[in-house]
Amino acid sequence: MTVLEQPGAYRPTPPPAWRPRVDAAPLLPDAEPYRLLGTSAADDVSPDLLTRLYAELVRGRRYNTQATALTRQGRLAVYPSSTGQEACQVAAALVLEEQDWLFPSYRDTLAAVVRGLDPVQALTLLRGDWHTGYDPHEHRVAPLCTPLATQLPHAVGLAHAARLKGDDVVALALVGDGGTSEGDFHEALNFAAVWQAPVVFLVQNNGFAISVPLAKQTAAPSLAHKAVGYGMPGRLVDGNDAAAVHQVLGEAVRRAREGGGPTLVEAITYRVDAHTNADDATRYRSDKELEAWRGHDPIDLITAELRRRDLIDDDRVEAIRQDAEAMAAALRERMNEDPVLDPMDLFEHVYAEKTDQLREQAAQLRAELDAEGQEDRENEAQEGTR
Amino acid sequence: MTATAVETARKPATMAQALGRAMRDAMAADPTVHVMGEDVGTLGGVFRITDGLAKEFGDDRCTDTPLAEAGILGTAVGMAMYGLRPVVEMQFDAFAYPAFEQLISHVARMRNRTRGAMPLPITVRVPYGGGIGGVEHHSDSSEAYYMATPGLHVVTPATVADAYGLLRAAIASDDPVVFLEPKRLYWSKADWSPDHPEEVAPIGRAVVRRRASVPGGRAATLVTYGPSVPVCLEAAEAARAEGWDLEVVDLRSLVPFDDETVCASVRRTGRAVIVHESTGFGGPGGEIAARITERCFHHLEAPVLRVAGFDIPYPPPMLERHHLPGVDRVLDAVARLQWESDWTEGSVG
């Protein structure tokens, strides 16, 4: 006979009253993306910051067009352009202190360059001469990450480790809208919130994961809304408004630095170029949509602000344009040099010390290279005698 | 018994105790060593391997993480980037699969992709293998997946002394190490003391656990590792009754692979049988057999044979004894080593 068939035999105690652990309201993002440029609040943005953002945006746009041109010349294997998204890239790089860390994805070369990386080294992955062309410790920029969202837990771990050591370090991790669907996005945000790690997540929502639009990516009210489920604040910002992105990220970084834990920031922006040079964006989006976003261009927005506040004139605009042009010319020139590669490097960094197996394989390749060299020398000698 | 209570004099200790003691000693010696995983703190791990560590070193050094393997390993990557030495516990073999992307796309290749600038000294402890009556997803032998990934060391101890020595070496290694713990040997015992740990060769060296007494006779080499080592030693004892003189090579490390020790043994005996729990098809035995054949062909008196788990998903516990290679199956393989065809005068038998 079961318990249920004996009325009165089992008297359950009522469960403890349940209530949410925190008030969710402060964690929720505002309904509208935060905007600064063109509003009265923009008056408070320092002229220095505005002009700096402007100059970096202009350089960044030129960097994107130059890198895209390099793919057509065969100098880059691929380039995922951030044209249209420069405000996010520039703000992400400028908001960090020297000791902080940036965790970029493959589309965030520009952020790495603004952070101080040599542009050629930042393009090493995309040129194809090595996977990461720089020492991540030098500027505290993690390797450009190709798998989606997998760099986010790294950012959390690094920030957590720094805090355990008592160091004043904040990690800022970049991810796209598509990346928010990945399991690692969830796990990273969850760990960050549980550990109260000093980390900021910036989602650059550019509308498409290659060809898949946001509506097919998520049913959430916004990507920033996902934050509340982890117990961290979500912030929504106009991703083309460089001053607004800088301010929102700045507040999140400050909060993290002061021990307030992580923040999820969603920047609404648009990828003006295709996913990469190998993509045909006309198959999945309309010219009309593109034109609408071109009308909300990050450089135009900040230029209007600078003009309104009389912080810039034609001469200054021209000087910044020329500076960007010089940067592009220097990049073009350096990228036109063939990189010098040593095939023996293939075996150098698999392990701290080569295994016996790798030593054997290195010897095999050495012999092949020597034979090739011998053949080349013989061919040259033969041609010389003709 | 807490790890610290293990006394100076050698007395019976389990592999589980030796593993715990290895982490304890590593944490005491190096403040950058951090143990992390699901249940490793208050509970001491579901196998109690990390028992006492949180109490001795605090929650920051031995951390109960959220239940998320990719997150555990992914955050460990970031911690290692910042100079820590995370020792990560994956609770059971099959539970490690969500962390595969982190392991393969980042842990294994971060040193390589950064040209040596960012090595990741992470130890990933994975209790693996069957024989403990575990239900589905608790008994996989996943070593072939790890072996197939350049950049990882793959280590698996079979004795109490090796468990301690190799885990210390793994934690001290500047390369990531997948440390496979044969969970059915967790409670195997040996006389051992942490205060006088036996000398254990560095990662990458195999050891001959049993020498063939009369080389060139009816001898053969059993090449094995982890949970199958005791099986092979038992088989070698039983083989004496048949006049077979078996060497047992315990690989200890699958990557790097010790061709030298394996081939020296096979050249002595002229025959080889590879024994492991993992599936035969696409399993470690195929690689090992190929390596032996490439290096010892002219010394071989018979084809290299494999005794492996069947090519099936790990069976339910009530059937696992039919799947796991046992002494009889090893002896059956030895019996197929074409003894008669090369029977020469002067051989012992």
XYZ file of C-alpha atoms in Angstrom:
735
model
C 0.000 0.000 0.000
C 1.453 3.330 -0.999
C 1.687 6.419 1.149
C -0.913 8.155 -0.999
C -3.475 5.522 -0.106
C -3.137 6.291 3.608
C -4.609 9.717 4.204
C -2.962 11.371 7.151
C 0.036 9.071 7.295
C 2.249 11.515 5.489
C 2.226 15.147 6.550
C 4.579 17.119 4.376
C 6.058 20.243 5.881
C 5.601 23.267 3.645
C 8.691 24.124 1.628
C 10.680 27.149 2.765
C 9.375 30.355 1.224
C 11.239 31.099 -2.000
C 12.231 34.523 -3.118
C 14.676 35.713 -5.734
C 18.181 36.215 -4.401
C 18.533 39.665 -5.868
C 16.251 42.326 -7.259
C 16.401 41.717 -10.985
C 15.201 45.181 -11.998
C 18.595 46.963 -11.760
C 20.145 44.237 -13.894
C 17.762 44.749 -16.800
C 18.863 46.816 -19.771
C 16.938 49.887 -20.818
C 14.422 49.412 -23.611
C 16.340 51.679 -25.976
C 20.054 51.510 -26.727
C 21.942 54.229 -24.891
C 22.917 57.158 -27.138
C 25.161 60.069 -26.364
C 26.093 61.826 -29.600
C 23.463 64.308 -30.635
C 22.024 64.518 -27.122
C 22.584 67.228 -24.537
C 24.593 64.778 -22.423
C 27.235 64.752 -25.158
C 28.276 68.222 -24.007
C 29.933 66.586 -21.015
C 32.198 64.383 -23.141
C 35.682 65.867 -23.048
C 36.950 67.404 -26.285
C 40.097 65.300 -25.996
C 38.159 62.060 -25.895
C 35.875 63.094 -28.757
C 38.748 64.043 -31.032
C 40.707 60.942 -30.081
C 37.696 58.737 -30.879
C 37.231 60.551 -34.165
C 40.862 60.161 -35.224
C 40.877 56.463 -34.340
C 37.595 55.904 -36.203
C 38.982 57.518 -39.341
C 42.185 55.498 -39.088
C 40.157 52.394 -38.318
C 37.953 52.820 -41.399
C 41.036 53.273 -43.536
C 42.627 50.223 -41.935
C 39.554 48.174 -42.827
C 39.480 49.325 -46.442
C 43.213 48.739 -46.782
C 43.058 45.263 -45.303
C 40.112 44.395 -47.552
C 42.131 45.613 -50.540
C 45.012 43.394 -49.455
C 42.758 40.335 -49.731
C 42.083 41.224 -53.362
C 45.809 41.451 -53.952
C 46.315 38.044 -52.407
C 48.312 39.482 -49.524
C 45.793 38.409 -46.930
C 44.174 34.976 -47.027
C 41.007 36.418 -45.590
C 39.835 39.554 -43.802
C 36.689 39.802 -41.720
C 36.086 43.538 -41.998
C 34.805 45.618 -39.100
C 33.706 48.480 -41.331
C 30.658 50.003 -39.686
C 31.663 48.546 -36.341
C 34.716 50.736 -35.746
C 33.101 52.534 -32.813
C 32.938 49.286 -30.834
C 36.505 48.369 -31.725
C 37.963 51.768 -30.880
C 36.034 52.171 -27.639
C 36.927 48.656 -26.493
C 40.625 49.356 -26.946
C 40.626 52.856 -25.475
C 38.586 52.098 -22.397
C 41.208 49.753 -20.940
C 44.166 50.634 -18.748
C 47.606 49.399 -19.678
C 47.501 46.431 -17.277
C 44.084 45.252 -18.478
C 43.535 42.468 -21.006
C 41.597 42.377 -24.269
C 40.170 39.093 -25.593
C 39.358 39.599 -29.271
C 37.594 37.377 -31.765
C 38.705 37.056 -35.376
C 36.815 40.245 -36.400
C 38.533 42.375 -33.798
C 41.914 43.020 -35.401
C 41.223 46.742 -35.311
C 40.666 46.741 -31.553
C 44.001 44.968 -31.145
C 45.740 47.540 -33.357
C 44.204 50.474 -31.487
C 45.407 48.793 -28.300
C 48.925 49.169 -29.667
C 49.693 46.024 -31.652
C 51.865 46.290 -34.737
C 49.288 46.131 -37.571
C 51.344 43.612 -39.516
C 51.678 41.345 -36.480
C 47.951 41.710 -35.846
C 47.313 40.483 -39.405
C 49.636 37.484 -39.162
C 46.768 35.056 -38.571
C 44.838 36.411 -41.531
C 47.877 36.498 -43.796
C 48.575 32.895 -42.935
C 52.222 32.980 -41.960
C 51.516 31.932 -38.373
C 48.510 31.617 -36.101
C 49.337 34.473 -33.771
C 51.878 37.059 -34.812
C 52.439 38.697 -31.465
C 53.338 37.940 -27.878
C 49.982 38.234 -26.087
C 51.695 39.453 -22.923
C 53.273 42.467 -24.616
C 50.084 44.494 -25.001
C 47.888 42.135 -23.013
C 45.875 41.089 -26.035
C 44.920 37.403 -26.172
C 45.318 35.635 -29.529
C 42.580 36.470 -32.044
C 40.094 33.682 -31.454
C 38.449 31.870 -34.349
C 36.221 29.329 -32.549
C 33.172 31.267 -31.384
C 32.918 32.428 -27.774
C 35.676 30.106 -26.550
C 37.793 33.129 -25.603
C 35.144 34.273 -23.119
C 35.948 31.703 -20.390
C 39.628 32.550 -20.894
C 38.852 36.173 -20.081
C 36.964 35.074 -16.976
C 39.795 32.802 -15.835
C 42.427 35.457 -16.383
C 40.435 38.118 -14.556
C 39.752 35.674 -11.735
C 43.438 34.735 -11.464
C 44.478 38.391 -11.422
C 42.035 39.121 -8.646
C 43.297 36.125 -6.640
C 46.784 37.597 -6.951
C 45.503 40.974 -5.807
C 46.291 42.656 -9.123
C 44.230 45.515 -10.532
C 43.347 43.915 -13.863
C 40.104 43.935 -15.822
C 39.478 41.665 -18.813
C 37.309 42.842 -21.700
C 36.049 40.072 -23.967
C 34.570 40.660 -27.408
C 31.999 38.403 -29.022
C 29.508 38.659 -31.855
C 25.764 38.110 -31.823
C 26.164 34.602 -33.244
C 28.651 33.759 -30.519
C 26.021 34.320 -27.850
C 24.326 31.100 -28.963
C 27.398 29.043 -28.137
C 27.637 27.064 -24.914
C 30.885 28.764 -23.972
C 29.078 32.122 -23.859
C 26.720 30.734 -21.256
C 29.420 29.032 -19.222
C 31.669 32.088 -19.263
C 28.934 34.446 -18.082
C 27.852 32.024 -15.412
C 31.375 31.530 -14.071
C 32.039 35.263 -14.195
C 28.951 36.073 -12.163
C 29.453 33.283 -9.622
C 33.087 34.290 -9.134
C 32.301 38.025 -9.403
C 35.255 38.194 -11.759
C 36.411 41.612 -13.003
C 35.402 41.009 -16.587
C 33.280 42.859 -19.132
C 31.605 41.140 -22.061
C 30.960 43.230 -25.148
C 28.592 41.716 -27.681
C 28.919 43.455 -31.011
C 25.509 42.713 -32.433
C 26.067 43.427 -36.101
C 22.833 41.819 -37.206
C 24.142 38.670 -38.856
C 26.076 35.539 -38.011
C 27.483 35.177 -41.526
C 24.029 35.041 -43.158
C 21.741 34.209 -40.252
C 19.872 37.261 -38.937
C 19.422 37.923 -35.231
C 15.761 36.886 -35.322
C 16.864 33.363 -36.204
C 19.639 33.482 -33.627
C 17.728 34.273 -30.480
C 14.242 34.813 -29.136
C 15.506 36.954 -26.270
C 14.146 40.534 -26.030
C 17.741 41.661 -26.542
C 21.102 40.000 -26.062
C 21.712 42.330 -23.114
C 18.657 40.802 -21.445
C 20.560 37.533 -21.134
C 22.642 39.131 -18.377
C 19.854 39.082 -15.814
C 19.718 35.292 -15.907
C 23.311 35.171 -14.741
C 22.885 37.817 -12.085
C 24.857 40.562 -13.774
C 23.733 43.875 -15.259
C 22.946 44.030 -18.963
C 23.488 47.262 -20.867
C 22.266 48.160 -24.318
C 24.160 50.770 -26.285
C 24.178 52.239 -29.773
C 27.241 50.519 -31.177
C 27.825 53.222 -33.786
C 27.984 55.954 -31.153
C 31.652 55.804 -30.138
C 31.176 58.154 -27.183
C 28.256 56.117 -25.863
C 30.085 52.784 -26.226
C 33.124 54.283 -24.518
C 31.006 55.585 -21.668
C 29.008 52.394 -21.112
C 32.122 50.215 -21.302
C 33.941 52.674 -19.063
C 31.273 52.338 -16.398
C 31.366 48.540 -16.690
C 35.165 48.454 -16.475
C 35.122 50.774 -13.464
C 32.524 48.609 -11.777
C 34.603 45.492 -12.409
C 37.743 47.219 -11.143
C 35.987 48.220 -7.942
C 34.926 44.664 -7.223
C 31.381 44.999 -8.547
C 31.661 41.983 -10.830
C 30.944 41.424 -14.509
C 28.703 43.286 -16.938
C 27.234 42.251 -20.271
C 27.114 45.068 -22.803
C 25.289 44.677 -26.101
C 26.250 47.184 -28.768
C 23.779 47.449 -31.640
C 25.767 47.964 -34.808
C 25.905 46.746 -38.379
C 28.423 44.945 -40.502
C 28.581 47.105 -43.613
C 30.912 44.758 -45.481
C 30.238 41.085 -46.055
C 31.232 38.523 -43.390
C 34.579 38.163 -45.135
C 35.819 38.728 -48.666
C 34.642 35.160 -49.386
C 31.009 35.970 -48.550
C 28.221 37.318 -50.792
C 26.096 39.504 -48.525
C 23.601 40.332 -51.286
C 22.119 36.862 -50.829
C 20.788 37.592 -47.374
C 20.271 41.336 -46.958
C 18.852 44.229 -48.908
C 20.457 47.396 -50.264
C 17.728 49.326 -48.492
C 18.790 47.994 -45.105
C 22.412 48.680 -45.884
C 21.633 52.252 -46.911
C 19.695 52.837 -43.707
C 22.735 51.843 -41.676
C 25.071 53.885 -43.847
C 22.950 56.821 -42.739
C 23.915 56.030 -39.153
C 27.645 55.831 -39.744
C 29.915 56.017 -36.687
C 32.285 58.515 -38.299
C 29.453 60.772 -39.491
C 27.870 60.714 -36.031
C 30.989 61.869 -34.268
C 31.926 64.351 -37.006
C 28.538 66.045 -36.575
C 29.147 66.280 -32.846
C 32.612 67.727 -33.272
C 31.299 70.263 -35.769
C 28.377 71.184 -33.545
C 30.742 71.869 -30.653
C 33.180 73.560 -32.991
C 35.941 71.185 -31.950
C 37.178 70.487 -35.443
C 37.730 72.322 -38.696
C 38.452 71.353 -42.280
C 42.202 71.543 -41.764
C 42.083 69.174 -38.841
C 39.815 66.781 -40.748
C 42.253 66.815 -43.631
C 45.241 66.290 -41.329
C 43.580 63.238 -39.761
C 42.636 61.913 -43.199
C 46.230 62.255 -44.358
C 47.512 60.567 -41.221
C 45.180 57.637 -41.892
C 46.335 57.542 -45.505
C 49.966 57.418 -44.407
C 49.146 54.554 -42.030
C 47.465 52.673 -44.891
C 50.394 53.295 -47.234
C 52.858 52.033 -44.648
C 50.728 48.966 -44.027
C 50.416 48.292 -47.763
C 54.137 48.591 -48.224
C 54.995 46.288 -45.340
C 52.356 43.729 -46.331
C 53.789 43.612 -49.837
C 56.987 42.151 -48.472
C 56.942 38.386 -48.504
C 57.211 37.028 -44.981
C 60.321 34.943 -44.353
C 59.246 31.595 -42.981
C 61.354 28.793 -41.566
C 59.591 25.469 -42.114
C 61.546 24.013 -39.197
C 59.421 26.261 -36.972
C 56.655 23.689 -37.472
C 58.202 21.537 -34.784
C 59.492 24.217 -32.435
C 56.462 25.061 -30.342
C 54.358 21.918 -30.119
C 55.826 21.084 -26.710
C 58.333 22.730 -24.407
C 60.732 20.042 -25.563
C 60.444 18.077 -28.790
C 59.309 14.487 -28.363
C 61.406 11.748 -29.982
C 58.702 11.463 -32.624
C 58.888 15.175 -33.471
C 62.687 15.028 -33.546
C 62.466 12.271 -36.160
C 59.943 14.230 -38.215
C 62.023 17.400 -37.956
C 65.034 15.460 -39.251
C 62.922 14.196 -42.152
C 61.836 17.698 -43.125
C 65.400 18.998 -42.710
C 66.594 16.351 -45.160
C 63.815 17.225 -47.629
C 64.699 20.905 -47.410
C 68.384 20.191 -47.898
C 67.591 18.066 -50.945
C 65.382 20.825 -52.358
C 68.152 23.345 -51.752
C 70.661 21.097 -53.482
C 68.320 20.676 -56.453
C 67.789 24.434 -56.667
C 71.521 25.064 -56.615
C 72.095 22.469 -59.350
C 69.356 23.981 -61.504
C 70.837 27.442 -61.055
C 74.281 26.138 -61.927
C 72.912 24.450 -65.078
C 71.134 27.607 -66.161
C 74.353 29.488 -65.562
C 76.263 27.243 -67.972
C 73.727 27.638 -70.784
C 42.327 9.554 6.485
C 43.492 12.941 5.292
C 46.409 13.182 2.951
C 48.637 14.621 5.659
C 48.029 11.646 7.927
C 49.953 9.303 5.644
C 52.916 8.391 7.783
C 56.618 8.214 7.110
C 56.951 4.452 7.217
C 55.946 2.611 4.117
C 52.603 1.004 4.616
C 49.669 0.120 2.412
C 48.433 3.178 0.564
C 45.889 3.384 -2.221
C 46.366 5.003 -5.588
C 43.630 7.454 -4.593
C 45.662 8.523 -1.561
C 48.826 8.882 -3.610
C 47.048 11.086 -6.143
C 45.637 13.283 -3.409
C 49.004 13.512 -1.763
C 50.611 14.490 -5.070
C 48.251 17.454 -5.383
C 48.725 18.385 -1.756
C 52.507 18.361 -2.042
C 52.415 20.263 -5.336
C 50.162 22.919 -3.795
C 52.401 23.224 -0.755
C 55.504 23.554 -2.911
C 54.084 25.995 -5.442
C 51.478 28.650 -4.598
C 50.474 28.915 -8.259
C 48.993 25.384 -8.245
C 45.188 25.564 -8.118
C 42.840 22.597 -8.049
C 39.421 23.122 -9.581
C 36.399 21.163 -10.682
C 32.942 20.024 -9.754
C 32.739 18.725 -6.155
C 36.500 18.898 -5.532
C 36.152 21.185 -2.504
C 33.832 20.387 0.359
C 33.082 16.868 -0.851
C 36.701 16.088 -1.729
C 35.687 14.806 -5.150
C 33.298 11.951 -5.855
C 36.289 9.606 -5.523
C 37.682 11.654 -2.574
C 40.915 12.240 -4.463
C 40.952 15.937 -3.480
C 39.872 15.273 0.086
C 41.257 17.816 2.530
C 42.741 20.184 -0.059
C 40.096 22.899 0.326
C 40.429 22.700 4.086
C 44.195 22.996 3.988
C 44.581 25.523 1.175
C 41.256 27.357 1.120
C 38.491 27.675 -1.459
C 40.593 29.888 -3.704
C 43.200 27.157 -4.167
C 40.805 24.203 -4.322
C 37.647 25.507 -5.937
C 34.208 23.989 -6.351
C 33.253 25.299 -9.778
C 29.858 25.517 -11.433
C 28.923 22.285 -13.177
C 30.242 22.999 -16.645
C 33.240 21.215 -18.076
C 33.928 23.647 -20.917
C 33.735 26.460 -18.388
C 36.032 24.656 -15.966
C 38.692 24.052 -18.577
C 38.092 27.367 -20.359
C 38.572 29.405 -17.206
C 41.612 27.270 -16.379
C 43.080 28.429 -19.702
C 42.704 32.053 -18.636
C 44.161 31.283 -15.219
C 47.155 29.597 -16.829
C 47.564 32.611 -19.125
C 47.980 34.666 -15.980
C 50.645 32.414 -14.491
C 48.705 29.873 -12.455
C 49.015 26.093 -12.757
C 45.466 24.779 -12.753
C 44.828 21.128 -11.984
C 41.396 20.451 -13.402
C 39.238 17.479 -12.455
C 36.818 16.067 -14.992
C 34.596 13.954 -12.790
C 34.227 11.012 -15.165
C 35.693 10.173 -18.568
C 32.543 10.892 -20.561
C 31.866 14.086 -18.628
C 34.979 15.584 -20.202
C 33.456 15.669 -23.680
C 31.815 19.110 -23.336
C 35.332 20.439 -22.665
C 36.739 18.928 -25.859
C 36.648 22.147 -27.822
C 38.591 23.995 -25.158
C 41.034 21.117 -24.919
C 41.616 20.672 -28.614
C 41.219 24.222 -29.931
C 43.011 26.015 -27.118
C 44.723 23.956 -24.427
C 46.594 21.741 -26.849
C 47.723 24.456 -29.208
C 48.110 27.730 -27.324
C 51.884 27.265 -27.074
C 52.060 26.526 -30.774
C 49.819 29.302 -32.014
C 51.733 31.879 -29.971
C 55.158 30.522 -30.990
C 55.940 29.561 -27.443
C 54.914 32.878 -25.884
C 51.921 31.457 -24.051
C 52.457 27.926 -22.752
C 49.575 26.475 -20.750
C 50.703 24.373 -17.791
C 47.341 22.737 -17.184
C 46.820 19.254 -15.806
C 43.489 17.714 -16.764
C 42.700 14.792 -14.482
C 40.269 12.346 -16.042
C 39.127 9.230 -14.146
C 38.719 6.742 -16.991
C 37.909 3.188 -17.904
C 35.488 0.565 -16.700
C 35.300 -2.272 -14.265
C 33.644 -0.423 -11.413
C 30.046 -1.154 -12.382
C 29.393 2.380 -13.487
C 26.272 3.131 -15.496
C 26.316 4.712 -18.951
C 28.827 7.557 -19.469
C 30.921 6.512 -16.458
C 33.339 4.013 -17.982
C 34.711 5.298 -21.277
C 38.311 4.857 -22.323
C 38.853 8.071 -24.232
C 42.638 7.995 -24.585
C 42.626 7.691 -28.381
C 40.919 11.070 -28.717
C 43.569 12.726 -26.575
C 46.427 10.873 -28.270
C 45.239 12.166 -31.638
C 45.702 15.779 -30.522
C 49.209 17.222 -30.889
C 50.234 19.460 -28.026
C 48.881 17.268 -25.250
C 50.810 14.854 -23.122
C 48.754 11.783 -22.276
C 49.755 9.978 -19.115
C 48.215 7.050 -17.269
C 49.688 5.461 -14.145
C 49.121 1.862 -13.102
C 50.831 1.776 -9.697
C 50.612 3.753 -6.486
C 54.165 5.059 -6.838
C 53.610 6.084 -10.448
C 50.351 7.797 -9.570
C 52.229 10.073 -7.191
C 55.361 10.554 -9.275
C 53.635 11.100 -12.596
C 51.019 13.472 -11.191
C 53.754 15.579 -9.606
C 55.541 15.587 -12.957
C 52.323 16.479 -14.792
C 51.630 19.433 -12.511
C 55.229 20.608 -12.854
C 55.140 20.268 -16.657
C 54.996 23.454 -18.716
C 52.875 21.578 -21.240
C 49.260 20.548 -20.805
C 48.898 16.993 -19.571
C 45.807 14.830 -19.830
C 46.228 12.674 -16.765
C 44.116 9.551 -17.148
C 43.387 7.885 -13.840
C 42.353 4.226 -14.116
C 39.462 4.456 -11.734
C 39.261 0.748 -11.077
C 42.792 0.961 -9.666
C 41.921 3.831 -7.301
C 41.675 1.406 -4.418
C 44.612 -0.778 -5.399
C 47.258 -0.719 -2.681
C 50.999 -0.831 -2.363
C 53.461 -0.218 0.398
C 54.284 3.391 -0.107
C 55.151 6.515 1.796
C 54.919 10.071 0.514
C 57.997 10.927 2.513
C 60.077 8.502 0.537
C 58.408 8.500 -2.869
C 60.005 6.126 -5.297
C 61.958 7.585 -8.137
C 59.628 7.736 -11.133
C 61.047 8.319 -14.579
C 59.934 11.537 -16.305
C 56.807 11.623 -18.435
C 57.446 9.747 -21.660
C 59.275 6.717 -20.277
C 57.742 3.253 -20.230
C 58.801 0.625 -17.744
C 59.234 -3.132 -18.025
C 57.104 -4.462 -15.195
C 58.066 -8.079 -15.770
C 61.072 -9.362 -17.635
C 61.053 -12.497 -19.741
C 63.472 -14.761 -17.981
C 64.687 -16.642 -21.013
C 64.833 -14.280 -23.978
C 64.459 -15.979 -27.306
C 62.428 -18.823 -25.900
C 58.671 -18.959 -25.897
C 58.698 -15.310 -24.972
C 56.391 -12.465 -25.910
C 55.866 -8.863 -24.878
C 52.566 -7.604 -23.545
C 52.395 -3.876 -24.226
C 49.823 -2.258 -21.992
C 48.987 0.650 -19.701
C 46.698 1.856 -16.946
C 43.912 -0.500 -15.900
C 45.191 -3.366 -18.054
C 48.612 -3.557 -16.398
C 47.473 -5.766 -13.486
C 45.549 -7.925 -15.984
C 48.695 -8.460 -18.023
C 50.833 -9.200 -14.972
C 48.318 -11.798 -13.896
C 48.228 -13.231 -17.393
C 52.020 -13.419 -17.415
C 51.984 -15.448 -14.207
C 49.318 -17.766 -15.566
C 51.240 -18.138 -18.838
C 54.085 -19.885 -17.084
C 51.951 -22.982 -16.865
C 51.808 -23.033 -20.694
C 55.552 -22.538 -20.949
C 55.139 -18.978 -22.163
C 57.532 -16.407 -20.844
C 55.905 -12.994 -21.032
C 57.353 -9.533 -20.584
C 54.988 -6.793 -19.528
C 55.692 -3.249 -20.642
C 53.704 -0.561 -18.833
C 53.685 2.453 -21.136
C 52.753 4.985 -18.415
C 52.785 7.675 -21.076
C 50.939 7.358 -24.375
C 52.230 10.735 -25.552
C 55.171 11.043 -25.785
C 55.491 7.402 -26.767
C 58.500 5.429 -25.592
C 59.454 3.530 -28.754
C 62.803 2.667 -27.259
C 61.590 0.639 -24.288
C 58.792 -1.012 -26.258
C 61.006 -1.970 -29.177
C 63.865 -3.171 -26.974
C 61.427 -5.562 -25.335
C 59.878 -6.739 -28.593
C 63.327 -7.321 -30.074
C 64.155 -9.460 -27.047
C 61.003 -11.531 -27.277
C 60.142 -11.413 -30.991
C 56.436 -11.229 -30.330
C 54.018 -8.574 -29.138
C 50.447 -8.389 -27.917
C 48.947 -5.006 -27.126
C 46.326 -4.961 -24.418
C 43.928 -2.140 -23.614
C 40.295 -1.555 -22.676
C 39.600 1.046 -25.287
C 38.085 -0.040 -28.604
C 40.408 -1.798 -31.021
C 39.298 -0.056 -34.198
C 40.922 3.348 -34.266
C 42.238 2.671 -30.797
C 45.721 3.136 -29.348
C 46.663 -0.464 -30.193
C 46.649 0.203 -33.908
C 49.170 2.997 -33.543
C 51.343 0.954 -31.224
C 51.229 -2.081 -33.530
C 52.238 0.061 -36.476
C 55.146 1.550 -34.577
C 56.352 -1.888 -33.500
C 56.034 -3.262 -37.026
C 57.897 -0.326 -38.535
C 60.761 -0.646 -36.100
C 60.972 -4.350 -35.272
C 59.754 -6.143 -38.402
C 62.857 -8.256 -38.794
C 62.744 -9.310 -35.168
C 59.112 -10.343 -35.261
C 58.264 -14.019 -35.291
C 54.524 -13.396 -35.494
C 52.083 -10.666 -36.339
C 51.534 -8.040 -33.666
C 48.192 -8.793 -32.059
C 45.749 -6.637 -30.156
C 43.495 -7.488 -27.277
C 41.128 -4.584 -26.891
C 37.625 -3.733 -25.873
C 35.018 -4.606 -28.502
C 34.117 -1.900 -31.010
C 30.932 -1.014 -29.195
C 29.767 1.849 -27.028
C 30.786 1.000 -23.484
C 28.356 -1.683 -22.341
C 25.997 -1.570 -19.381
C 27.668 -2.687 -16.143
C 26.059 -6.119 -16.058
C 27.728 -6.934 -19.355
C 31.047 -5.152 -18.975
C 32.954 -8.274 -17.945
C 32.341 -9.628 -21.455
C 33.782 -6.476 -22.967
C 36.837 -5.845 -20.837
C 39.968 -7.724 -21.847
C 40.673 -10.205 -19.071
C 43.401 -12.722 -18.393
C 41.825 -15.454 -20.534
C 41.474 -13.224 -23.557
C 45.103 -12.150 -23.215
C 46.212 -15.777 -22.957
C 44.103 -16.691 -26.001
C 45.947 -14.045 -27.972
C 49.306 -15.278 -26.764
C 48.272 -18.764 -27.878
C 47.796 -17.394 -31.408
C 51.384 -16.180 -31.652
C 52.436 -18.954 -34.065
C 54.639 -20.679 -31.555
C 54.858 -23.888 -33.561
C 55.897 -22.392 -36.887
C 59.164 -21.064 -35.536
C 59.824 -23.735 -32.965
C 63.577 -24.136 -32.906
C 65.895 -26.388 -31.074
C 67.194 -24.971 -27.857
C 64.027 -23.072 -27.102
C 62.632 -23.466 -23.682
C 59.182 -24.893 -23.348
